[in-house]
PDB file of C-alpha atoms in Angstrom:
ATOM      1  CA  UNK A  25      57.513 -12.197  85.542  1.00  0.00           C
ATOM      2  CA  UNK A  26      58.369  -9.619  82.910  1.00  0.00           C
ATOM      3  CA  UNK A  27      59.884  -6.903  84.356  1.00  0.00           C
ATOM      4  CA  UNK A  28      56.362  -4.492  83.758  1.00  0.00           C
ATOM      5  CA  UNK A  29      52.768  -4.072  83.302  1.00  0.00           C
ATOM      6  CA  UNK A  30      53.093  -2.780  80.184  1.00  0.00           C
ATOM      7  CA  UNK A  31      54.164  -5.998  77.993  1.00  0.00           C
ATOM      8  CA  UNK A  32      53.739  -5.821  74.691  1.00  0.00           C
ATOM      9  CA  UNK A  33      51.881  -9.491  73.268  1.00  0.00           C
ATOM     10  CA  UNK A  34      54.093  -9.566  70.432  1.00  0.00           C
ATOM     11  CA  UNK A  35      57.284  -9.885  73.372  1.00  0.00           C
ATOM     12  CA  UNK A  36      55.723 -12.865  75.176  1.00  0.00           C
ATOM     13  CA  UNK A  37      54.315 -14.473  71.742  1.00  0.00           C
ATOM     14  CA  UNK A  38      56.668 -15.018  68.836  1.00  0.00           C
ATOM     15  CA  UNK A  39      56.340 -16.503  65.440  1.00  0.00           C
ATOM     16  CA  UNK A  40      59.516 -18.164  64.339  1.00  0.00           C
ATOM     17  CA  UNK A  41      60.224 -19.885  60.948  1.00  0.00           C
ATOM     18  CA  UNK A  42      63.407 -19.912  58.983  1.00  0.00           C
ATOM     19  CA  UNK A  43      65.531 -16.766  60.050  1.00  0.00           C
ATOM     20  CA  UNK A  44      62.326 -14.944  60.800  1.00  0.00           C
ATOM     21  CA  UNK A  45      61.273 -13.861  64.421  1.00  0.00           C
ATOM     22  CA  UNK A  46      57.971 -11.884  64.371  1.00  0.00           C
ATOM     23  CA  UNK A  47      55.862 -10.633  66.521  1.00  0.00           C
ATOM     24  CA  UNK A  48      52.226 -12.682  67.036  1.00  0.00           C
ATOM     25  CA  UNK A  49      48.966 -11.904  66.831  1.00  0.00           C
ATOM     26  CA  UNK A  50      47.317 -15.258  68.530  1.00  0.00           C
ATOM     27  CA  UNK A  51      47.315 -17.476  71.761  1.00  0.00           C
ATOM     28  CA  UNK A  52      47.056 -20.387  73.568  1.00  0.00           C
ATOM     29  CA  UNK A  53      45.059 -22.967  71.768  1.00  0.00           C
ATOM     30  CA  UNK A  54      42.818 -23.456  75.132  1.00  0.00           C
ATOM     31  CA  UNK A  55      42.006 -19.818  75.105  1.00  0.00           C
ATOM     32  CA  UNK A  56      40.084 -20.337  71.979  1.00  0.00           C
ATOM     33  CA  UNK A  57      41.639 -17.191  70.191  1.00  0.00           C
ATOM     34  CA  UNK A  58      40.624 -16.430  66.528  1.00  0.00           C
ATOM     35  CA  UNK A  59      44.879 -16.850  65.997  1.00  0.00           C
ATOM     36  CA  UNK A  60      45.522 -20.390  67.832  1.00  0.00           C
ATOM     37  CA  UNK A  61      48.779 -22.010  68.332  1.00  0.00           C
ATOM     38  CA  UNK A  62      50.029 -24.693  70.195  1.00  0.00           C
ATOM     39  CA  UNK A  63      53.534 -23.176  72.188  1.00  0.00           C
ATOM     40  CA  UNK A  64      55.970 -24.234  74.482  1.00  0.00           C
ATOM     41  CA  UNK A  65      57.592 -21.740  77.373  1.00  0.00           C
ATOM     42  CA  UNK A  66      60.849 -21.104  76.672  1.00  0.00           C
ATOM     43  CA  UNK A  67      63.731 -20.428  79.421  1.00  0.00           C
ATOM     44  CA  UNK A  68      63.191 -16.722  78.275  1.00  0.00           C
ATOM     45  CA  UNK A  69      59.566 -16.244  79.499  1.00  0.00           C
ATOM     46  CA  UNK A  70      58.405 -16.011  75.745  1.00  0.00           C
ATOM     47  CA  UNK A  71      56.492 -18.304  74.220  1.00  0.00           C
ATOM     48  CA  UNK A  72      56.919 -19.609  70.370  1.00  0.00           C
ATOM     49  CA  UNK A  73      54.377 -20.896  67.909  1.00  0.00           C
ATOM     50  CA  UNK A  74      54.889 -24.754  67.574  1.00  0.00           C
ATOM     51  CA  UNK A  75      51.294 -25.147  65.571  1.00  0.00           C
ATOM     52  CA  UNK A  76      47.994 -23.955  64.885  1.00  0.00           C
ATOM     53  CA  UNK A  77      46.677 -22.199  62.108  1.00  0.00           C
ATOM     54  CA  UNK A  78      48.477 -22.573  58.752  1.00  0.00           C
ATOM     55  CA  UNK A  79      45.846 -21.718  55.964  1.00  0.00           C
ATOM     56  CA  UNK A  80      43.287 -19.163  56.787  1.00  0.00           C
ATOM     57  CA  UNK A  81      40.219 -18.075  53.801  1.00  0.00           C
ATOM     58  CA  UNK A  82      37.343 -15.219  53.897  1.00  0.00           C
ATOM     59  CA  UNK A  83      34.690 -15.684  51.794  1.00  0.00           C
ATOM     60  CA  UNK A  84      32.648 -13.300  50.793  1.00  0.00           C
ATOM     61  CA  UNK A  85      29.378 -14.399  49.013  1.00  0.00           C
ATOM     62  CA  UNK A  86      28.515 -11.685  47.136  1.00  0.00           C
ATOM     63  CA  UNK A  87      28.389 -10.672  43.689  1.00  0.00           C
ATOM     64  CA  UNK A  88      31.202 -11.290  42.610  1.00  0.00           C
ATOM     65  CA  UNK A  89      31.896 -13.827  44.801  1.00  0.00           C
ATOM     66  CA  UNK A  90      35.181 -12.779  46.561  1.00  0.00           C
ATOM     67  CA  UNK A  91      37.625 -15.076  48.720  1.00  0.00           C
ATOM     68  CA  UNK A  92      41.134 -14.369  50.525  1.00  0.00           C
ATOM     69  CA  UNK A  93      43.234 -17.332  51.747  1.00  0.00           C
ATOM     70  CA  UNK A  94      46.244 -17.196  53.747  1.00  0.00           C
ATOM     71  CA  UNK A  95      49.095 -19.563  54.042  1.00  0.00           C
ATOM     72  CA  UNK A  96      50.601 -18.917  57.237  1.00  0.00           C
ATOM     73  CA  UNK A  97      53.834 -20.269  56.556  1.00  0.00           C
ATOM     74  CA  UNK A  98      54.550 -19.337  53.109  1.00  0.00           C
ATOM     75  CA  UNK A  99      54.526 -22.227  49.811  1.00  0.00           C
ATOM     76  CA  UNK A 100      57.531 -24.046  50.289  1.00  0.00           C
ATOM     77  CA  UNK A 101      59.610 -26.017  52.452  1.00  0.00           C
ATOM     78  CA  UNK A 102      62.923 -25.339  50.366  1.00  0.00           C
ATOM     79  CA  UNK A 103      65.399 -23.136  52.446  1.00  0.00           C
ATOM     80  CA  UNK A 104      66.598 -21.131  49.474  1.00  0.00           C
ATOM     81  CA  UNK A 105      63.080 -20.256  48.076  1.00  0.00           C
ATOM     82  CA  UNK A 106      61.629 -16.508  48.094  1.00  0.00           C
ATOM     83  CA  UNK A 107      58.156 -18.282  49.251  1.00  0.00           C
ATOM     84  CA  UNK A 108      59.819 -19.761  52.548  1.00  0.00           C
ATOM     85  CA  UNK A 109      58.097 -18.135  54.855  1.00  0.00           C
ATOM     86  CA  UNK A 110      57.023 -15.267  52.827  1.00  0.00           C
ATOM     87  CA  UNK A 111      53.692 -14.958  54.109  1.00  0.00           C
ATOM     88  CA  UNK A 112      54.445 -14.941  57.828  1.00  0.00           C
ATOM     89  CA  UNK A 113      54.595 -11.175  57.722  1.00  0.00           C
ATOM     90  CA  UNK A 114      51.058 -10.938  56.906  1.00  0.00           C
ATOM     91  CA  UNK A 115      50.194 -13.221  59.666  1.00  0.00           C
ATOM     92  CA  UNK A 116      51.773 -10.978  62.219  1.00  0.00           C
ATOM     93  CA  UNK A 117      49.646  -8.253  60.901  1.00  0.00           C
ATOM     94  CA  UNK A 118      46.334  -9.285  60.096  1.00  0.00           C
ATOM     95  CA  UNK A 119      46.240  -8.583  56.591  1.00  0.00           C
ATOM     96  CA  UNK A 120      45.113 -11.433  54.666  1.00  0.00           C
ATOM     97  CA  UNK A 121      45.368 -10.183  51.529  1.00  0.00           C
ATOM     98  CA  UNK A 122      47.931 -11.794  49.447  1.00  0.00           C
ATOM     99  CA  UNK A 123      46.097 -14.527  47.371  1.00  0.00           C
ATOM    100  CA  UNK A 124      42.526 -13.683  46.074  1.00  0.00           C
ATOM    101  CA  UNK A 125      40.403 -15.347  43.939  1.00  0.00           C
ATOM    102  CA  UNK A 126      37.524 -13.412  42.353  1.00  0.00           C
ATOM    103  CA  UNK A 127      34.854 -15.052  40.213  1.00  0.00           C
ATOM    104  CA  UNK A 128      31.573 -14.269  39.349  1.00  0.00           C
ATOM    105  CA  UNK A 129      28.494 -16.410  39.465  1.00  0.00           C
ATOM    106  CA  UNK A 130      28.208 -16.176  35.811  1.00  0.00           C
ATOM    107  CA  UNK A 131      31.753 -16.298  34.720  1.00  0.00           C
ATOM    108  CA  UNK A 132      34.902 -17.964  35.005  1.00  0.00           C
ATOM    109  CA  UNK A 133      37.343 -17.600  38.620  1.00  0.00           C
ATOM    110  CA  UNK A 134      39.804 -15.507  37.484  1.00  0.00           C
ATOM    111  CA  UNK A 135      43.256 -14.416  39.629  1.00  0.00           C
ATOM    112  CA  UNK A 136      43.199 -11.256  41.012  1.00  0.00           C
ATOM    113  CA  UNK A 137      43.898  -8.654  44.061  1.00  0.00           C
ATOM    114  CA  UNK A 138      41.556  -7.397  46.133  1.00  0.00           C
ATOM    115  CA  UNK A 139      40.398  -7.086  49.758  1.00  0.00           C
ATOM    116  CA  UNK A 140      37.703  -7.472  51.756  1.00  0.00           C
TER     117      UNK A 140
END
């Protein structure tokens, strides 16, 4: 179907938002992947994410308690804004580490950046 055996995932599964076409990470939502999304086959052979996953967290329950959160798509719907889409880059690469909130049992959350 492709041409090859030696596909690469991120040329059969695309993220697409705004002017942005990424690579993806995920899969079918009946393949139970950790990165689901709902796609539809498109006359190239590719497939584009139409759903799925749009805020992801870690917690870790430690001391301090530590949590990352992830929204897929970015804080805004409003084509001119810088957070459009800004966050779909991380998506693509698995590194969910653009909000954290730190807090401590004893203290106050606070913002702050860190990863797990």
């Amino acid at each position: 179907m492709y041409g090859a055996l030696n596909v690469h995932w991120g040329d059969v599964f695309q993220l697409e938002y705004g002017n942005q076409k990424l690579p993806g990470n995920g899969g079918l939502m009946i393949w139970a992947c950790s990165a689901r999304f709902g796609s539809h086959s498109k006359q190239t052979g590719s497939f584009t994410a139409i759903g799925g996953d749009s805020y992801v967290a870690a917690i870790e329950f430690s001391n301090p308690i530590r949590a990352m959160t992830l929204n897929s798509y970015g804080n805004s719907t409003q084509p001119n804004s810088q957070h459009n889409g800004d966050q779909l880059i991380v998506v693509c690469t698995n590194a969910i580490t653009s909000s954290v909130a730190i807090a401590s049992r004893n203290s106050s959350p606070f913002r702050g950046t860190s990863s797990i």
